[in-house]
XYZ file of C-alpha atoms in Angstrom:
553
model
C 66.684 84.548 36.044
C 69.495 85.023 38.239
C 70.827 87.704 36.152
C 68.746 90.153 37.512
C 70.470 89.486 40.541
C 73.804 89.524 39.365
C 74.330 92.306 37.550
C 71.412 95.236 38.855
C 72.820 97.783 41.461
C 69.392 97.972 43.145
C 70.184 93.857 43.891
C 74.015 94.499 46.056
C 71.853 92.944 49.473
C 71.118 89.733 47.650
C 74.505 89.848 46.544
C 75.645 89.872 50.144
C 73.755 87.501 50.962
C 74.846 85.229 47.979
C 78.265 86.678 49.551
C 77.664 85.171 53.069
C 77.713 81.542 51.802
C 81.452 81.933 50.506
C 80.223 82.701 47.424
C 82.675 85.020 44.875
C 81.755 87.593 42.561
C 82.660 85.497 39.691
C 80.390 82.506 40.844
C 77.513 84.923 41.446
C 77.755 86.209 38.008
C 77.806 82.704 36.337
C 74.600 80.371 35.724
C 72.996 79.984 39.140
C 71.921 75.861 38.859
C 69.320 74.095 41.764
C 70.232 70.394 42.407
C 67.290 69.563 44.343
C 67.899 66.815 46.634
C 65.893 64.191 48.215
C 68.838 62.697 50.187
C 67.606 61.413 53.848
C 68.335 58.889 56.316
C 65.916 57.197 56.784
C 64.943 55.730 52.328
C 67.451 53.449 51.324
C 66.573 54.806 48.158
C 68.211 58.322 48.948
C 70.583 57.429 52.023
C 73.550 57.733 49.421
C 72.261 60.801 47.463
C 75.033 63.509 48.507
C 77.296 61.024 46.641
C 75.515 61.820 43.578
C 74.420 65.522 43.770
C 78.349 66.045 44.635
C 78.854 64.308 41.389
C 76.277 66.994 39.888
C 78.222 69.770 41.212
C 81.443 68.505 39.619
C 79.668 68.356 36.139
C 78.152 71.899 36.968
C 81.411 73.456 37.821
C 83.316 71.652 35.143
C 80.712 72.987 32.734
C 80.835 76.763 34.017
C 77.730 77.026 36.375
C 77.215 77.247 40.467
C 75.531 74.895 41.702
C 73.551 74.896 44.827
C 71.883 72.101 46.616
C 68.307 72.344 48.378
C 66.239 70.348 49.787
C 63.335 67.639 49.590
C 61.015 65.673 51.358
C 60.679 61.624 50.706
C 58.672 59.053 51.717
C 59.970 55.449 51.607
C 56.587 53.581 50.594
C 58.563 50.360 51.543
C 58.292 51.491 54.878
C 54.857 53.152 55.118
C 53.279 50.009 53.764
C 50.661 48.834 55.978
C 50.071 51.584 58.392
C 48.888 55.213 59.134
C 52.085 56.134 56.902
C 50.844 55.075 53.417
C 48.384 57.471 53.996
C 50.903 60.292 53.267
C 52.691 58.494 50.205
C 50.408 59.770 46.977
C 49.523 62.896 49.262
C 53.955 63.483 49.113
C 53.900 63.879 44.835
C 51.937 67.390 45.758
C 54.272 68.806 48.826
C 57.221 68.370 46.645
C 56.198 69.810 43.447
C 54.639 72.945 45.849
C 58.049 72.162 46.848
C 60.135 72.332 44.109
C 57.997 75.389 42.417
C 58.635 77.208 45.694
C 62.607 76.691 45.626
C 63.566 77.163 42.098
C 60.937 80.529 41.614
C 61.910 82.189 45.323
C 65.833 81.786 44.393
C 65.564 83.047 40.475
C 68.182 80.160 39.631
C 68.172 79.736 36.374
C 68.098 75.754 36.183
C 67.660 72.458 38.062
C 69.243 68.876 38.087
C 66.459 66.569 39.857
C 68.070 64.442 41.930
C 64.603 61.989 43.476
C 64.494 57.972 43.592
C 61.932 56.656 44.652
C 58.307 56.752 43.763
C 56.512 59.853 44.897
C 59.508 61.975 44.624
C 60.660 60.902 40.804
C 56.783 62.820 39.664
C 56.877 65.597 42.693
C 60.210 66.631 41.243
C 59.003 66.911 37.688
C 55.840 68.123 38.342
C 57.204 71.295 40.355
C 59.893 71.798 37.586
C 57.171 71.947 34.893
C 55.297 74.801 36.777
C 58.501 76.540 37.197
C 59.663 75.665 33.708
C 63.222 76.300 33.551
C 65.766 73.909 31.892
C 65.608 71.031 34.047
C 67.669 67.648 33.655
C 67.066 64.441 36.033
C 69.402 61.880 37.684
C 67.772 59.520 39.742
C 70.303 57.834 42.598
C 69.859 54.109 40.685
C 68.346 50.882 41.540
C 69.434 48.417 44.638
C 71.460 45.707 44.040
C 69.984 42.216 44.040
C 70.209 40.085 47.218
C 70.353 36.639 47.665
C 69.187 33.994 49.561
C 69.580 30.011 49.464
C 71.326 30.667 46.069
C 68.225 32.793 44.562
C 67.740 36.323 43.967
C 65.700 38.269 46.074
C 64.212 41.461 46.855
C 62.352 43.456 48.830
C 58.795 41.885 47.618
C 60.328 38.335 49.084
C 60.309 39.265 52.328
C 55.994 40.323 51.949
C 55.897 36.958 50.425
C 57.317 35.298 53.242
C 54.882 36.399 55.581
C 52.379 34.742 53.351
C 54.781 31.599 53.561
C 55.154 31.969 57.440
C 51.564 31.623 58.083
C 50.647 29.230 55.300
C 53.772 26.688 56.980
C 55.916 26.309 54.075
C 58.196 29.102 56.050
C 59.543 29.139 59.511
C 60.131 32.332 61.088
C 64.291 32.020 61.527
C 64.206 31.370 57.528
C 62.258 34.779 57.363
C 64.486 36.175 59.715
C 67.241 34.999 57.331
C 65.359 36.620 54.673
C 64.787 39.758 55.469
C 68.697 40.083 56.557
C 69.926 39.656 53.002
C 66.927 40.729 50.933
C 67.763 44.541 50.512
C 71.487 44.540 50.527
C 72.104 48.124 50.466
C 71.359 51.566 48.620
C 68.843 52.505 46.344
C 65.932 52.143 45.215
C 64.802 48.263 45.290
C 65.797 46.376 42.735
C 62.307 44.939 40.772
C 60.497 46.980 37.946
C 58.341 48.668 40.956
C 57.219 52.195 40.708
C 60.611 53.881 41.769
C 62.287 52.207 39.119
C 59.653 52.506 36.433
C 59.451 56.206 36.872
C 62.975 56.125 36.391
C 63.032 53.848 33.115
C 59.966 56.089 31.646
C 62.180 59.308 32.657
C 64.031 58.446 29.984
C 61.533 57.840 27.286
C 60.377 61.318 28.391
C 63.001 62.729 27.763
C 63.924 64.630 30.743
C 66.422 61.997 32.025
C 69.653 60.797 30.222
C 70.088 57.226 28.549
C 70.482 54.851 31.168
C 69.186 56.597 34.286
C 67.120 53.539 34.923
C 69.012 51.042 34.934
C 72.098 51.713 36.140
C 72.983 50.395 39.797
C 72.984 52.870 42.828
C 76.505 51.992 43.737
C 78.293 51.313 40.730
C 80.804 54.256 39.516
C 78.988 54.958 36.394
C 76.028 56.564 38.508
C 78.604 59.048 39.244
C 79.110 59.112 35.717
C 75.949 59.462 34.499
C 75.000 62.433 37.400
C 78.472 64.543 36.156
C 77.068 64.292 32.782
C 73.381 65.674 34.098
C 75.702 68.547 35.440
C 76.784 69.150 32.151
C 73.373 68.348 30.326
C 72.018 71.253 32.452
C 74.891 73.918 31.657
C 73.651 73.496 27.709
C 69.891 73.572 28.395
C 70.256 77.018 30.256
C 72.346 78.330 27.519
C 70.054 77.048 24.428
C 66.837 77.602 26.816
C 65.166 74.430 26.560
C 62.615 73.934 28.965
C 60.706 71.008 29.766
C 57.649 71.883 28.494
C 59.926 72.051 25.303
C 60.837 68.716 26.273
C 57.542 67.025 27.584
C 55.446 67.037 24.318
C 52.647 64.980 23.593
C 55.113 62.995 21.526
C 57.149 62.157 24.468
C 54.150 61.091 26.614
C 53.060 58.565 23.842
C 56.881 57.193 23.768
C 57.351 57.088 27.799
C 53.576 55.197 27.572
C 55.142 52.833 24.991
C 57.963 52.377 27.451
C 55.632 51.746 29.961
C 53.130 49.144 28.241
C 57.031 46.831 26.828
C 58.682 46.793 29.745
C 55.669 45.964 32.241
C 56.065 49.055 34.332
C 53.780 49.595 37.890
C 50.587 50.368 37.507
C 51.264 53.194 39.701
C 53.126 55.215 36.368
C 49.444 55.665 35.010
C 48.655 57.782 38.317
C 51.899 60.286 37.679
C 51.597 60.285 34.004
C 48.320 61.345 34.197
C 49.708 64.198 36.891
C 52.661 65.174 34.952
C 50.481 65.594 31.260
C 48.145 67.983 33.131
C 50.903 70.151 34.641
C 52.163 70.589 30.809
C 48.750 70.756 29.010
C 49.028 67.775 27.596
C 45.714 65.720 26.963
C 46.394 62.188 28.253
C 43.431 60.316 29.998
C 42.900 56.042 30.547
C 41.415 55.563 26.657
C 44.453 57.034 25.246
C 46.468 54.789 27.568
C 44.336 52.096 26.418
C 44.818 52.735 22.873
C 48.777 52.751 23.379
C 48.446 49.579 25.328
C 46.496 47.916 22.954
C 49.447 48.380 19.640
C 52.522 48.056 22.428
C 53.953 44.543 22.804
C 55.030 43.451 26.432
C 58.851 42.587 25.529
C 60.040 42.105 29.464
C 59.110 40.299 32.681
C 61.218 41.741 35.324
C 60.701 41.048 39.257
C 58.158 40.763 40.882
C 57.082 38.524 37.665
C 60.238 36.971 37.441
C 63.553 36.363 38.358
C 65.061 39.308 36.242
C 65.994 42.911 38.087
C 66.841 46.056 36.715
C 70.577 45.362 36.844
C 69.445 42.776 34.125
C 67.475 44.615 31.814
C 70.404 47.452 32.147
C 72.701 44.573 30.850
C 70.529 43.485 28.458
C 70.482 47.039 27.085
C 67.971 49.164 28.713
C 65.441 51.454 27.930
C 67.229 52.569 24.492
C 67.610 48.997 23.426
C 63.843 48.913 24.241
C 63.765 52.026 22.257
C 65.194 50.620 19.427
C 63.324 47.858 19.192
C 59.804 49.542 19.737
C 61.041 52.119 16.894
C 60.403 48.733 14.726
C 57.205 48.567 15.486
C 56.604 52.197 14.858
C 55.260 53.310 18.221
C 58.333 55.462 19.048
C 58.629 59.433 17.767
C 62.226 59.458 17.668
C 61.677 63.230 16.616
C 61.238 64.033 20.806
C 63.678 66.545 22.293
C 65.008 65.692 24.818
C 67.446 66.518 27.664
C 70.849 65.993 25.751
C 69.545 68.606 23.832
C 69.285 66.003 20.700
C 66.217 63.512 19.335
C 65.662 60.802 21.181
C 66.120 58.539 18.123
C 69.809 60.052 18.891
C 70.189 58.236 21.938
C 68.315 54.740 20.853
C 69.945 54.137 17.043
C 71.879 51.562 16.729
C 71.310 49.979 20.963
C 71.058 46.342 20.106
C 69.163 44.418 22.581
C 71.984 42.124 23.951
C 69.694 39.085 25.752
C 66.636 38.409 24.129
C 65.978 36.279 27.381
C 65.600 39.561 29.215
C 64.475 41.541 26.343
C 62.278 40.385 23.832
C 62.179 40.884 20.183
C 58.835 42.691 18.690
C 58.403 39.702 16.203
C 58.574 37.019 19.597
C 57.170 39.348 22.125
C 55.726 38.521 25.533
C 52.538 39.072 24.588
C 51.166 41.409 22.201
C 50.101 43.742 23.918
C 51.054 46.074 26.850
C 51.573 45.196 30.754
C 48.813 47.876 31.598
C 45.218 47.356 30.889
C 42.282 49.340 31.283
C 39.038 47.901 32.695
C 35.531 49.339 32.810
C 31.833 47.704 34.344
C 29.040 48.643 35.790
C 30.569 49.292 38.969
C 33.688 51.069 37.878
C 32.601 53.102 34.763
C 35.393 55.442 34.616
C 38.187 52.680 34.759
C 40.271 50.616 36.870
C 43.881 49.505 36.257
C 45.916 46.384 36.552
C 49.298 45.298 35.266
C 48.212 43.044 33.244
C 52.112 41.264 32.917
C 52.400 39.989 36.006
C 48.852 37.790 36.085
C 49.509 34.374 35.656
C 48.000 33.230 31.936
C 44.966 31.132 33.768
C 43.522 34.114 35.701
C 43.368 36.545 33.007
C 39.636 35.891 33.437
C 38.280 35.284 36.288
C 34.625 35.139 38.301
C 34.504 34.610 42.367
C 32.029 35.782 45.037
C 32.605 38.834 46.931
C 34.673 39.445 50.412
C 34.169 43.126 51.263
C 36.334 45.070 53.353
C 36.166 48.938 54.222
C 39.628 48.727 54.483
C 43.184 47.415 54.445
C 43.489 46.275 57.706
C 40.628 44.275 58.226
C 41.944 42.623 54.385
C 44.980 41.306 55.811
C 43.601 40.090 59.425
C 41.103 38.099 56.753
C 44.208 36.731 54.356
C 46.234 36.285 57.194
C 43.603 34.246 59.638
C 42.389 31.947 56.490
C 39.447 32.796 55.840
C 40.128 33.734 52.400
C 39.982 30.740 50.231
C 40.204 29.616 46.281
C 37.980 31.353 44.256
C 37.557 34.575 46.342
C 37.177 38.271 45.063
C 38.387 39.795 47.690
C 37.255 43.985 47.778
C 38.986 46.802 49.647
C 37.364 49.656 49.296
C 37.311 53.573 51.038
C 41.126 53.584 50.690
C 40.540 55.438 47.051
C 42.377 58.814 46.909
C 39.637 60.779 49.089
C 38.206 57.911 51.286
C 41.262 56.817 52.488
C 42.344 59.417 52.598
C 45.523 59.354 50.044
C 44.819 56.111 48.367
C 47.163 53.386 50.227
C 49.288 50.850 48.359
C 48.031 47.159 48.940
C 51.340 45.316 48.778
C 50.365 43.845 52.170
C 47.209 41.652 51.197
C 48.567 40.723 47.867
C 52.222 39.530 49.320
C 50.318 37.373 51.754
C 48.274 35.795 49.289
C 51.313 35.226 47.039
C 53.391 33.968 50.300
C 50.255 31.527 50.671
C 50.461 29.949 47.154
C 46.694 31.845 46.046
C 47.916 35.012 43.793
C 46.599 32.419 40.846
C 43.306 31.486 42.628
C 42.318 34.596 44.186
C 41.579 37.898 42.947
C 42.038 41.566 44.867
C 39.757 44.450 43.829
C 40.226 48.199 45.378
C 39.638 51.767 44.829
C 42.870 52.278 46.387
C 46.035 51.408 44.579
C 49.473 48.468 44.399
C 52.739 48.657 44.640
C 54.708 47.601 41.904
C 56.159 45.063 43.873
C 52.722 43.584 43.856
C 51.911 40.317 41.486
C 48.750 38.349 40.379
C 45.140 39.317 39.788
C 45.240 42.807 41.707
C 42.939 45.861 39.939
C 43.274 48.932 41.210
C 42.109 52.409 40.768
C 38.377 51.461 40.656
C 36.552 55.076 39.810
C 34.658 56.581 40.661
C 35.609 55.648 44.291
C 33.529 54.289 47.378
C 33.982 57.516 49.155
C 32.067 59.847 46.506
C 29.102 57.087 45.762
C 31.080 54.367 43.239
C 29.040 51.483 42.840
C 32.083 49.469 44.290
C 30.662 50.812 47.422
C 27.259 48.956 46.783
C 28.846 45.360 46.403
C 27.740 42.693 49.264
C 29.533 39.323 50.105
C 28.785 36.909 47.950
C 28.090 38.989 44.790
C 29.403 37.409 41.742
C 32.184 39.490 40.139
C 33.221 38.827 36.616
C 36.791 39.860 35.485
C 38.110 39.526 32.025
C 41.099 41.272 30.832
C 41.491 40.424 27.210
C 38.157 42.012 26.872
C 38.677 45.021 29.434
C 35.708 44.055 31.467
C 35.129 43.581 35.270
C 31.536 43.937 36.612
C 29.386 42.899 38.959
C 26.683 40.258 38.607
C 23.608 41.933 39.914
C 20.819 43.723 37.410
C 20.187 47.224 37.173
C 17.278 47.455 39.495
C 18.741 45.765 42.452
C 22.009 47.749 41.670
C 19.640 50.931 41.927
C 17.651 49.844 44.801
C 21.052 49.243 46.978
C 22.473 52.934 45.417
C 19.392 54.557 47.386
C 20.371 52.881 50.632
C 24.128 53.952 50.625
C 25.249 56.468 53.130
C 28.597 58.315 52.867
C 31.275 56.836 55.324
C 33.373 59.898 57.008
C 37.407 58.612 57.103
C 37.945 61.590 59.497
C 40.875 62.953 58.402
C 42.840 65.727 59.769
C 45.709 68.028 59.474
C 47.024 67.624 55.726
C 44.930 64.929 55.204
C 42.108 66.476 55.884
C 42.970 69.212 52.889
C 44.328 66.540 50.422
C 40.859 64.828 51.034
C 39.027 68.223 49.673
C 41.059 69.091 47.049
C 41.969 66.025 45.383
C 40.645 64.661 42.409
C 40.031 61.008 41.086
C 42.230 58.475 40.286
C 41.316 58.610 36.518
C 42.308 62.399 36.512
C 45.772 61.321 38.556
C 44.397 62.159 41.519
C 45.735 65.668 41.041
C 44.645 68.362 43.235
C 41.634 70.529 41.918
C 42.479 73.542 40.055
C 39.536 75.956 41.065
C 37.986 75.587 44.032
């Protein structure tokens, strides 16, 4: 695109302008390249970035572009949990792909290195990119180190926990103090297979990151490694002109889902995935997630489910070791291009998986099937999700009697003040993607009932979503939501709910008449948003359709 720039007389006052930043006549006329940025102060997950994106500009350079870094926004979801904030999270993914679009189309650059962490910003990126479609490459800035505490890893889930633990007595608040001093021990994005790092393990499987962008730490020299050899990844992508929708086939959806479903990823990847598809024209939708689930064995248990982190599984030999071995089982198109400008199968043959303990084998899998399941019931017809790998063997099914909430807060004051006991269903709803508005994480409620030994005995159901830091019976996603007239808006304490994952079920125990009789009653609850909010609220769609925003309207 540049080009046009470059070389036309008509264009000499962008070339003074191009001039202004220091710029030479010979760097205008080379490969103009966008490393968009999400470096800030204020994410752990990005405070190092400039490290990396100068590490992008050195590949660049070395590879015969000029590279230019711009901007992006980023919301830590760490620190919006539990508050007004979380409201912006999901609402985020849309401002930066406007965002992205906006940057690489208005400067005619002729590529972009994606340089995101954490989980909003890793989708945002990719979706923008795919609208603008020019060869694109992406280098996230790596997972957090693991901290420790009393001898035992820990992370940034522990500290939720312990809040749990605190109130419950078997914590006292000096030991949390201690806690939450060495839990996150520095930069990146934290260290468990949440939703930052997911994205960034499917990335690869999609194709549009390198081998290892997962995995590898945030502060180890091979980050700066791997984001020189993005630079150069991009230089031959311009020159061939591989774009991503070149890249992001069906093919490499149905790999980065069988990703997903081994290595127990958030449940929060089914939202994006969903996004990302429908920005390419791909057809992906919760049965064909299903039906990938359903033939994809779980080969890891990483934190919050256990005491394994993503430094780990990169040791144990990543996504293409779980590439590999998923290539057995004949789930994997190793025929994907991808963004070394080679098949995938390229990248994966011959990656051995070095500890089984952290990766298992096909033939002695975790289970048989994949960490996400899809449920439907009479009161959530078009699906609800929950990571299925990190609920505890004995609550895979599950009945209780209803404890509604109309929202987070009054959730946690409930947890938090005991009156949540063994046996509960406990049911957040109009916090789905228009009620809430913007469809807040729940790490909050389901720490504290972890930190308060009941994640085994007590089950969470919302229309809103988790964090992938979350563990134990939590289904989210419930659609369609309370906010539009889903029948999780009709339940009543003390309703019976029946949940059984092996079968994909989870409805409520009342008979069609009285369900039909309560429907006529129900009155639409107004969340009141304003300013972006109150937009997102109009335009977005369900959670089922990845809460996109509407296309015609």
């Amino acid at each position: 695109m540049s080009k046009e720039l470059s070389a036309n007389i008509e264009k000499a006052p962008q070339r003074a302008l191009y001039k202004a930043l220091g710029l030479t006549s010979e760097e205008i006329s080379k490969p103009l390249i966008a490393i968009i940025s999400a470096k800030s102060e204020i994410v752990p997950g990005h405070v190092h970035l400039d490290r990396i994106t100068d590490a992008v500009k050195a590949g660049i350079y070395a590879a015969g572009g000029t590279p230019f870094v711009v901007p992006s926004i980023g919301i830590c979801d760490g620190i919006a949990m539990g508050h007004l904030g979380m409201k912006y999270s999901l609402p985020s993914r849309e401002l930066i792909a406007d965002s992205v679009e906006s940057m690489l189309l208005g400067h005619a650059f002729d590529g972009a290195v994606l340089v995101p962490n954490c989980d909003k910003i890793v989708p945002g990126m990719i979706m923008g990119a795919v609208r603008a479609n020019l060869p694109t490459v992406m280098v996230s800035g790596g997972p957090m180190q693991s901290g420790y505490y009393k001898g035992k890893k820990v992370s940034f889930s522990s500290v939720y926990e312990g809040i749990g633990a605190v109130k419950s007595g078997n914590m006292n608040l000096d030991e949390l103090t201690d806690l939450e001093s060495c839990a996150c021990p520095g930069c990146g994005s934290c260290c468990g297979m949440y939703t930052a790092n997911s994205l960034n393990c499917v990335s690869e499987a999609l194709g549009i990151a390198l081998p290892g962008n997962g995995t590898i730490t945030a502060v180890s020299a091979e980050r700066e490694r791997l984001a020189k050899r993005a630079g150069t990844a991009i230089m031959k992508l311009v020159s061939n002109d591989i774009t991503p929708k070149m890249i992001l086939t069906k093919a490499a959806f149905m790999n980065a889902l069988a990703v997903d479903m081994a290595i127990g990823a958030s449940s929060n990847t089914v939202l994006h995935l969903l996004a990302i598809a429908d920005e390419c024209g791909v057809k992906l939708d919760l049965d064909i997630i299903q039906q990938i689930s359903d033939k994809t064995p779980n080969l890891c248990k990483l934190s919050p489910a256990s005491c394994y982190d993503m430094e780990d599984l990169g040791h144990a030999g990543g996504i293409m070791a779980i590439l590999n071995e998923l290539n057995k089982k004949g789930v994997i198109d190793g025929s994907a291009l991808t963004a070394t400008n080679k098949p995938l199968s390229k990248s994966f043959s011959g990656v051995e998986i070095a500890d089984t303990n952290i990766i298992h084998t096909v033939e002695e899998p975790l289970s048989p099937v994949g960490g996400i399941c899809v449920l439907r019931g009479n009161f959530c017809e078009d699906g609800a999700i929950v990571k299925r790998s990190a609920v505890a063997q004995q609550a895979l099914t599950f009945s209780g009697k209803a404890k509604v909430f109309d929202c987070e807060e009054d959730a946690v004051n409930a947890i938090m003040g005991g009156n949540i006991k063994k046996g509960d269903v406990v049911v957040i709803r109009y916090e789905g993607p228009v009620g809430g508005p913007g469809m807040r994480e729940m790490l909050s409620p389901t720490s504290a009932l972890s930190g308060m030994g009941l994640d085994k005995d007590v089950a969470l159901i919302t229309d809103g979503r988790f964090s992938g830091a979350t563990r134990g019976l939590a289904i989210g996603h419930v659609c369609p939501e309370a906010a539009v007239g889903g029948k999780i808006a009709l339940i009543k304490n003390g309703d019976k709910i029946d949940i059984d994952i092996p079968k994909g079920k989870l409805n409520l125990d009342i008979n069609a008449k009285e369900m039909q009789a309560r429907a006529k009653k129900w009155k639409p609850k107004d969340s009141n948003p304003t300013g972006w909010l109150l937009r997102y609220a109009n335009l977005v769609t369900s959670a089922n359709k990845g809460a996109t925003l509407k296309k015609k309207f």
